[in-house]
Amino acid sequence: MGNSRSRGGQSFCSQFLPEEQAEIDELFDALSSDKSSPNASSRSFSLKALQNHVGEALPLDMVTRLYDGMRRVDLTGKAKGPSENVSQEQFTASMSHLLKGSSEEKSLIMVKMISATEGSMKAREVQKFTEDLVGSVVHVLSHRQELRGWTGKEAPGRSPRVQVLAAQLLSEMKLQDGERLLGPRWLDCDCDRAVIEDWVFRVPHVATFLSVVIRKGLLVLNSSLDLTTLIPERQVDQGRHFESILDVLSVVYINAHLPREQQHRWRLLFASELHGHSFSQLCGHITHRGPCVAVLEDHDKHVFGGFASCSWEVKPQFQGDNRCFLFSICPSMAVYTHTGYNDHYMYLNHGQQTIPNGLGMGGQHNYFGLWVDVDFGKGHSRAKPTCTTYNSPQLSAQENFQFDKMEVWAVGDPSEAQMAKGNKSILDADPEAQALLEISGRSRHSEGLREVLDDE
């Protein structure tokens, strides 16, 4: 499958297919032909050459990390330090390991990107690398205009969501003693390559993000990169523009936990900002519309929600299945899946006098993991210590919370029945109003005015 190359008595086998290797060689030729650095030989390139090629597509810190990772590759086993420039063999080996290699091979290059010291490194160095990696993903996809309708929420300084997602990825890392990297007190702990290798193996986003940064940043092997399951296409009603609670990193994180067949597209069903602060409007827009993600932001800026694996229905019984989950986005990112303790996955009721009216997920009546009351704008998240259905902690800042912003997104492709429901006019959803108009002899001005989906 690969191309064997030998230098200094040690062979390296590239894992690229012939057509891929040709593209890698073409990129190296372009980099090595940049003579902006006088010390670079005809078969090597400098940091300046890499910076010139990348331009503004990647932050300078990440370009430097990539360059350092390449020039620290020792294919002979005799090098006494990093080379001054990057040779073709170093470049090919680095790209092969990072883009096509095993967890072990990826970790070999990553440790060289993280730290200049061989062997052990501090956890705080891994933290800085992870924040740079996550930030670079948003940066390059924004630069290449491939956010698929979502926003990177770029603001002065680093986005807090970058740090939040980086912290989530780091929380999955296991140190040598099996402890997880949780909290500031762990930042001075030592990490070796075995820790990084295990982390890359168990946390797919790390390798995926590296692949996006390299392929989109260096514009190489783009044809084999499929972003559709990483970032879903964002669809809203035609002419409706609003700023979602979710930025692209939040969407990437939630989307990774959805069934694969539902990861490519999110369609807005309801947003309090657009459709009003009304529980009736919420029910009217989300019932019988297929699997969907609900998310809200409380007055204390905590962002959280849940994935409903089945269509919402207004009825007094619990519904859904074990694919449902609750999640938190801010102040921390986490997903909470079913425990098997009960089947109280989803609940939606309206107009009853003897049982609660509202939208709930997990727990039990009056003690939900997530509850949106019929008195829209109020809710609760109760867990002492965790929700019985999802093992989730209290998601909101206060047990009984208030909110102004709520959104519900249908995920995946709608069925014909769901499309038919989404194509109804306002009067179709309100038969009483339709009948009153017909009795009075007035025409239905909304007839024919149907919702049209538009890509933002």
Coordinates of C-alpha atoms in Angstrom, one line a residue:
M1 CA 0.0 0.0 0.0
G2 CA 2.8 2.4 0.8
N3 CA 6.0 3.6 -0.7
S4 CA 9.2 2.5 1.0
R5 CA 12.0 5.1 1.4
S6 CA 15.3 4.6 3.0
R7 CA 17.7 7.1 4.4
G8 CA 20.7 6.5 6.8
G9 CA 20.1 2.7 6.9
Q10 CA 16.6 3.0 8.3
S11 CA 13.5 2.5 6.1
F12 CA 10.3 4.3 6.4
C13 CA 7.1 3.1 4.7
S14 CA 4.7 5.8 3.7
Q15 CA 1.1 4.7 4.1
F16 CA -0.2 7.0 1.3
L17 CA -1.7 5.6 -1.9
P18 CA 0.3 6.4 -5.0
E19 CA -2.1 9.3 -6.0
E20 CA -1.9 10.6 -2.4
Q21 CA 1.8 10.4 -2.3
A22 CA 2.0 12.4 -5.5
E23 CA -0.1 15.1 -3.9
I24 CA 2.2 15.1 -0.8
D25 CA 5.3 15.3 -3.0
E26 CA 3.8 18.2 -5.0
L27 CA 3.2 20.1 -1.8
F28 CA 6.7 19.4 -0.6
D29 CA 8.1 20.7 -3.9
A30 CA 6.1 23.9 -3.5
L31 CA 7.4 24.4 0.0
S32 CA 11.0 23.6 -0.8
S33 CA 10.9 26.0 -3.8
D34 CA 10.2 28.9 -1.5
K35 CA 13.6 30.6 -1.0
S36 CA 12.5 33.1 1.5
S37 CA 14.9 31.5 4.0
P38 CA 18.5 31.5 2.7
N39 CA 19.5 28.5 4.9
A40 CA 17.1 26.0 3.3
S41 CA 18.5 23.5 0.9
S42 CA 16.8 22.6 -2.4
R43 CA 15.3 19.5 -0.7
S44 CA 14.1 21.1 2.5
F45 CA 11.9 24.0 3.6
S46 CA 11.9 26.5 6.4
L47 CA 9.3 27.7 8.9
K48 CA 9.0 30.9 6.8
A49 CA 8.1 28.8 3.7
L50 CA 5.4 27.0 5.6
Q51 CA 4.0 30.2 7.0
N52 CA 4.0 31.7 3.5
H53 CA 2.1 28.7 2.1
V54 CA -0.5 28.6 4.9
G55 CA -1.0 32.4 5.1
E56 CA -3.8 33.3 7.4
A57 CA -5.5 29.9 7.3
L58 CA -4.0 28.8 10.6
P59 CA -2.9 30.6 13.7
L60 CA 0.9 31.1 13.8
D61 CA 1.2 29.0 17.0
M62 CA -0.2 25.9 15.2
V63 CA 1.9 26.5 12.1
T64 CA 5.0 26.5 14.4
R65 CA 3.8 23.4 16.2
L66 CA 3.4 21.5 12.9
Y67 CA 6.8 22.7 11.7
D68 CA 8.5 21.7 15.0
G69 CA 6.8 18.3 15.0
M70 CA 8.2 17.7 11.5
R71 CA 11.8 18.8 12.1
R72 CA 12.1 16.8 15.3
V73 CA 11.4 13.6 13.4
D74 CA 14.6 11.4 13.6
L75 CA 14.5 8.7 10.9
T76 CA 18.1 7.7 11.4
G77 CA 18.1 7.4 15.2
K78 CA 21.3 9.3 15.3
A79 CA 20.2 12.9 15.3
K80 CA 21.4 15.0 18.3
G81 CA 18.5 17.5 18.0
P82 CA 15.9 18.9 15.7
S83 CA 17.1 19.7 12.2
E84 CA 17.3 23.3 11.1
N85 CA 14.8 22.7 8.2
V86 CA 12.4 20.0 7.2
S87 CA 13.5 17.4 4.7
Q88 CA 11.3 15.5 2.3
E89 CA 11.6 12.3 4.4
Q90 CA 10.7 14.2 7.6
F91 CA 7.7 15.8 5.9
T92 CA 6.4 12.6 4.4
A93 CA 6.8 10.6 7.6
S94 CA 5.0 13.3 9.6
M95 CA 2.1 13.6 7.2
S96 CA 1.8 9.8 6.9
H97 CA 1.8 9.3 10.7
L98 CA -0.7 12.1 11.4
L99 CA -3.1 11.5 8.6
K100 CA -2.9 7.7 8.0
G101 CA -1.1 6.3 11.0
S102 CA -2.2 4.3 14.0
S103 CA -2.7 5.9 17.5
E104 CA 0.9 5.0 18.2
E105 CA 2.2 6.6 15.1
K106 CA 0.1 9.7 15.6
S107 CA 1.4 10.1 19.1
L108 CA 5.0 9.9 17.9
I109 CA 4.5 13.2 16.0
M110 CA 2.1 14.8 18.5
V111 CA 4.5 14.6 21.4
K112 CA 7.0 16.5 19.2
M113 CA 4.4 19.1 18.5
I114 CA 3.6 19.4 22.2
S115 CA 7.0 19.7 23.8
A116 CA 10.6 20.2 22.9
T117 CA 11.8 17.8 25.6
E118 CA 11.9 14.1 24.8
G119 CA 10.1 11.7 27.1
S120 CA 7.9 13.2 29.7
M121 CA 5.9 16.4 29.5
K122 CA 3.7 18.3 31.8
A123 CA -0.1 18.1 31.6
R124 CA -0.3 21.9 31.3
E125 CA 1.7 21.6 28.0
V126 CA -0.9 19.1 26.7
Q127 CA -3.6 21.5 27.8
K128 CA -2.1 24.4 25.8
F129 CA -1.7 22.1 22.7
T130 CA -5.3 21.0 23.0
E131 CA -6.6 24.6 23.2
D132 CA -4.4 25.5 20.2
L133 CA -5.8 22.5 18.3
V134 CA -9.5 23.3 19.0
G135 CA -9.0 27.0 18.3
S136 CA -7.2 26.1 15.0
V137 CA -10.2 24.0 13.8
V138 CA -12.6 26.9 14.2
H139 CA -10.0 29.3 12.7
V140 CA -9.3 27.2 9.5
L141 CA -12.9 26.3 8.9
S142 CA -14.0 29.9 9.2
H143 CA -11.1 31.0 7.0
R144 CA -12.1 28.5 4.3
Q145 CA -15.8 29.4 4.8
E146 CA -16.7 25.8 5.7
L147 CA -18.7 26.3 8.9
R148 CA -21.8 25.1 7.0
G149 CA -24.0 28.0 8.3
W150 CA -22.8 28.0 11.9
T151 CA -20.8 30.7 13.6
G152 CA -17.4 30.4 15.2
K153 CA -18.5 33.2 17.6
E154 CA -15.3 35.0 17.0
A155 CA -14.7 37.7 19.6
P156 CA -11.6 39.5 21.0
G157 CA -9.4 36.9 22.6
R158 CA -10.0 33.2 22.6
S159 CA -13.6 31.9 22.6
P160 CA -14.6 30.5 26.0
R161 CA -16.1 27.5 24.1
V162 CA -12.6 26.7 22.8
Q163 CA -11.4 26.3 26.4
V164 CA -14.6 24.4 27.4
L165 CA -14.2 21.8 24.6
A166 CA -10.5 21.5 25.2
A167 CA -11.2 20.8 28.8
Q168 CA -13.7 18.1 27.9
L169 CA -11.2 16.4 25.6
L170 CA -8.5 16.6 28.3
S171 CA -10.9 15.1 30.9
E172 CA -10.9 11.9 28.8
M173 CA -7.1 11.5 29.3
K174 CA -5.9 8.9 31.7
L175 CA -2.6 9.5 33.5
Q176 CA 0.0 6.8 34.2
D177 CA -1.8 5.8 37.4
G178 CA -5.2 5.6 35.7
E179 CA -6.4 8.9 37.1
R180 CA -8.2 11.3 34.8
L181 CA -6.9 14.8 34.1
L182 CA -9.5 16.8 36.0
G183 CA -9.0 20.2 37.6
P184 CA -6.0 22.6 37.9
R185 CA -4.2 20.4 40.4
W186 CA -3.4 17.8 37.7
L187 CA -1.7 20.3 35.4
D188 CA 1.7 19.7 36.9
C189 CA 1.4 15.9 36.5
D190 CA 3.7 14.2 34.0
C191 CA 2.5 12.7 30.8
D192 CA 4.5 10.4 28.5
R193 CA 3.9 9.2 25.0
A194 CA 1.9 6.2 26.2
V195 CA -0.6 8.5 27.8
I196 CA -0.9 10.5 24.6
E197 CA -1.3 7.3 22.5
D198 CA -4.1 6.0 24.8
W199 CA -5.8 9.4 24.6
V200 CA -5.7 9.5 20.8
F201 CA -7.0 6.0 20.7
R202 CA -10.0 6.6 23.0
V203 CA -10.9 10.2 22.0
P204 CA -11.5 10.3 18.2
H205 CA -11.9 14.0 18.1
V206 CA -8.2 14.6 18.7
A207 CA -7.1 12.8 15.5
T208 CA -10.1 14.2 13.6
F209 CA -9.2 17.8 14.5
L210 CA -5.6 17.3 13.6
S211 CA -6.7 15.9 10.2
V212 CA -8.9 19.0 9.6
V213 CA -6.1 21.4 10.6
I214 CA -3.6 19.7 8.3
R215 CA -5.9 19.1 5.3
K216 CA -7.6 22.5 5.3
G217 CA -4.7 24.5 6.6
L218 CA -2.1 23.1 4.1
L219 CA -4.7 22.4 1.4
V220 CA -3.6 18.8 0.9
L221 CA -5.6 15.6 0.4
N222 CA -8.9 17.5 0.8
S223 CA -10.9 15.1 -1.4
S224 CA -10.7 12.4 1.3
L225 CA -12.0 14.7 4.1
D226 CA -15.7 14.5 4.7
L227 CA -17.0 17.3 7.0
T228 CA -20.7 16.4 6.7
T229 CA -20.8 14.2 9.8
L230 CA -18.4 16.5 11.7
I231 CA -20.4 19.7 11.1
P232 CA -24.1 19.3 10.2
E233 CA -25.6 21.6 7.6
R234 CA -27.6 24.4 9.3
Q235 CA -31.1 25.1 7.9
V236 CA -33.5 27.7 9.0
D237 CA -36.8 29.1 7.6
Q238 CA -36.2 31.4 4.6
G239 CA -35.6 35.0 5.6
R240 CA -35.2 34.1 9.3
H241 CA -31.9 35.2 10.7
F242 CA -30.9 34.9 14.3
E243 CA -28.0 34.1 16.5
S244 CA -28.2 30.6 17.8
I245 CA -27.3 29.7 21.4
L246 CA -24.9 27.1 19.9
D247 CA -21.6 27.9 18.2
V248 CA -19.9 25.5 15.8
L249 CA -17.9 23.8 18.6
S250 CA -21.0 23.1 20.6
V251 CA -22.7 21.6 17.6
V252 CA -19.6 19.5 16.7
Y253 CA -19.6 18.1 20.3
I254 CA -23.4 17.3 20.4
N255 CA -23.4 16.0 16.8
A256 CA -20.7 13.4 17.6
H257 CA -23.1 11.7 20.0
L258 CA -26.1 11.4 17.5
P259 CA -26.8 8.4 15.4
R260 CA -24.6 8.6 12.3
E261 CA -27.6 8.8 9.9
Q262 CA -28.7 12.0 11.7
Q263 CA -25.4 13.8 11.8
H264 CA -25.4 15.6 8.4
R265 CA -28.2 18.2 8.8
W266 CA -29.9 20.2 11.5
R267 CA -33.2 22.1 10.7
L268 CA -34.6 24.7 13.1
L269 CA -38.0 23.8 14.3
F270 CA -38.5 26.3 17.1
A271 CA -36.6 29.3 18.5
S272 CA -38.2 31.4 21.3
E273 CA -36.5 34.4 19.6
L274 CA -38.4 33.8 16.4
H275 CA -41.6 32.0 17.4
G276 CA -42.3 33.7 20.8
H277 CA -42.2 32.7 24.4
S278 CA -45.1 30.3 24.2
F279 CA -45.4 26.7 25.2
S280 CA -48.3 26.2 22.7
Q281 CA -46.0 27.5 19.9
L282 CA -43.3 25.1 21.2
C283 CA -45.6 22.1 21.0
G284 CA -47.0 23.2 17.6
H285 CA -43.5 23.4 16.1
I286 CA -41.8 20.3 17.5
T287 CA -44.5 17.5 17.6
H288 CA -44.3 14.7 15.0
R289 CA -41.1 16.1 13.5
G290 CA -38.7 13.3 14.1
P291 CA -35.6 13.2 16.3
C292 CA -34.4 16.5 17.5
V293 CA -32.1 18.4 19.8
A294 CA -33.5 20.9 22.4
V295 CA -31.2 23.4 24.0
L296 CA -31.7 26.4 26.3
E297 CA -29.8 29.0 28.1
D298 CA -30.8 30.0 31.7
H299 CA -30.5 33.4 33.2
D300 CA -27.1 32.4 34.7
K301 CA -25.7 31.6 31.2
H302 CA -25.7 27.9 31.7
V303 CA -26.4 26.1 28.4
F304 CA -27.8 22.6 28.4
G305 CA -30.4 20.4 26.7
G306 CA -31.3 17.0 25.5
F307 CA -31.6 14.8 22.4
A308 CA -35.0 13.2 21.7
S309 CA -34.5 10.1 19.6
C310 CA -38.2 9.9 18.5
S311 CA -40.8 12.4 17.5
W312 CA -42.3 14.4 20.4
E313 CA -46.0 13.6 21.0
V314 CA -48.4 15.4 23.4
K315 CA -49.6 12.6 25.7
P316 CA -49.6 11.8 29.4
Q317 CA -47.2 8.9 29.1
F318 CA -43.4 8.8 28.9
Q319 CA -42.0 8.2 25.4
G320 CA -38.6 7.8 23.6
D321 CA -36.0 5.1 23.9
N322 CA -32.5 4.5 25.2
R323 CA -30.8 6.6 22.4
C324 CA -32.0 9.8 24.2
F325 CA -29.5 11.7 26.3
L326 CA -29.1 14.9 28.2
F327 CA -26.1 17.3 27.7
S328 CA -24.4 20.3 29.1
I329 CA -22.5 22.9 27.0
C330 CA -21.7 25.7 29.4
P331 CA -20.0 26.0 31.8
S332 CA -18.7 22.5 30.9
M333 CA -19.4 20.1 28.1
A334 CA -20.7 16.6 28.9
V335 CA -23.2 14.1 27.6
Y336 CA -25.3 11.9 29.9
T337 CA -26.7 8.7 28.5
H338 CA -29.3 6.3 29.8
T339 CA -28.7 4.3 33.0
G340 CA -31.3 1.5 32.4
Y341 CA -32.9 2.4 35.7
N342 CA -36.2 3.4 34.1
D343 CA -37.6 4.4 30.7
H344 CA -38.5 8.0 31.5
Y345 CA -36.7 9.3 28.5
M346 CA -39.1 12.0 27.1
Y347 CA -42.4 13.5 28.4
L348 CA -44.6 16.2 26.7
N349 CA -48.0 17.1 28.1
H350 CA -50.4 20.0 27.7
G351 CA -53.9 20.8 28.9
Q352 CA -54.1 18.3 31.8
Q353 CA -55.3 19.1 35.3
T354 CA -54.1 16.2 37.3
I355 CA -50.6 15.6 36.0
P356 CA -47.7 18.0 35.1
N357 CA -47.9 20.1 31.9
G358 CA -44.6 20.7 30.2
L359 CA -41.7 19.1 28.5
G360 CA -39.4 16.8 30.5
M361 CA -36.5 14.4 30.1
G362 CA -35.4 12.0 32.7
G363 CA -36.3 11.4 36.3
Q364 CA -40.0 11.5 37.3
H365 CA -42.9 13.9 37.6
N366 CA -41.9 17.1 39.5
Y367 CA -38.3 15.8 39.6
F368 CA -37.0 15.8 36.1
G369 CA -33.4 15.9 34.9
L370 CA -34.6 18.6 32.5
W371 CA -38.0 20.3 32.7
V372 CA -39.6 23.2 30.7
D373 CA -42.8 24.3 32.3
V374 CA -46.0 25.1 30.5
D375 CA -45.5 28.5 32.1
F376 CA -42.9 29.1 29.4
G377 CA -39.6 30.7 30.7
K378 CA -39.5 28.6 33.8
G379 CA -38.1 25.1 34.4
H380 CA -36.1 22.9 36.8
S381 CA -33.2 20.5 36.7
R382 CA -33.3 18.2 39.8
A383 CA -30.7 15.7 40.7
K384 CA -29.7 14.6 44.2
P385 CA -27.1 13.5 43.4
T386 CA -27.9 12.6 39.8
C387 CA -30.9 12.0 37.5
T388 CA -32.1 8.4 37.7
T389 CA -32.7 8.1 33.9
Y390 CA -29.5 9.7 32.6
N391 CA -27.1 9.9 35.6
S392 CA -26.9 13.6 34.9
P393 CA -26.2 16.2 37.6
Q394 CA -28.1 19.5 38.0
L395 CA -27.7 21.1 34.6
S396 CA -28.9 24.6 35.4
A397 CA -27.2 27.0 37.7
Q398 CA -30.2 27.0 40.0
E399 CA -32.4 24.0 40.6
N400 CA -35.5 26.1 39.6
F401 CA -34.3 28.3 36.7
Q402 CA -35.7 30.9 34.4
F403 CA -34.8 31.2 30.7
D404 CA -35.4 33.4 27.7
K405 CA -33.7 31.5 25.0
M406 CA -34.7 28.0 23.8
E407 CA -34.2 26.3 20.5
V408 CA -35.2 22.9 19.0
W409 CA -33.4 21.5 16.0
A410 CA -34.6 18.5 13.9
V411 CA -31.7 16.3 13.0
G412 CA -31.2 14.2 9.8
D413 CA -33.6 14.1 6.9
P414 CA -37.3 14.3 7.5
S415 CA -39.7 11.6 6.4
E416 CA -42.5 12.5 3.9
A417 CA -45.0 12.7 6.8
Q418 CA -42.7 15.1 8.7
M419 CA -42.2 17.2 5.6
A420 CA -46.0 17.4 5.0
K421 CA -46.4 18.6 8.6
G422 CA -43.6 21.1 8.2
N423 CA -45.3 22.4 5.0
K424 CA -48.6 23.4 6.7
S425 CA -49.7 27.0 6.9
I426 CA -50.4 28.6 10.3
L427 CA -54.1 28.0 9.9
D428 CA -53.5 24.3 9.2
A429 CA -52.2 24.1 12.7
D430 CA -55.2 25.9 14.2
P431 CA -58.4 24.4 12.8
E432 CA -60.6 26.6 15.1
A433 CA -59.1 29.7 13.6
Q434 CA -59.7 28.3 10.1
A435 CA -63.3 27.5 10.8
L436 CA -64.0 30.9 12.3
L437 CA -62.6 32.5 9.1
E438 CA -64.7 30.3 6.9
I439 CA -67.9 31.1 8.9
S440 CA -67.2 34.8 8.7
G441 CA -66.7 34.5 4.9
R442 CA -63.1 35.9 5.0
S443 CA -60.4 34.5 2.8
R444 CA -57.4 32.5 4.1
H445 CA -54.6 34.9 3.3
S446 CA -52.1 32.5 4.7
E447 CA -53.1 29.8 2.2
G448 CA -50.2 28.9 0.1
L449 CA -47.7 30.7 2.4
R450 CA -45.7 27.7 3.4
E451 CA -42.5 27.3 5.3
V452 CA -39.5 27.1 3.0
L453 CA -36.2 25.8 4.3
D454 CA -33.2 27.9 3.4
D455 CA -29.5 27.3 4.0
E456 CA -27.8 30.0 6.0

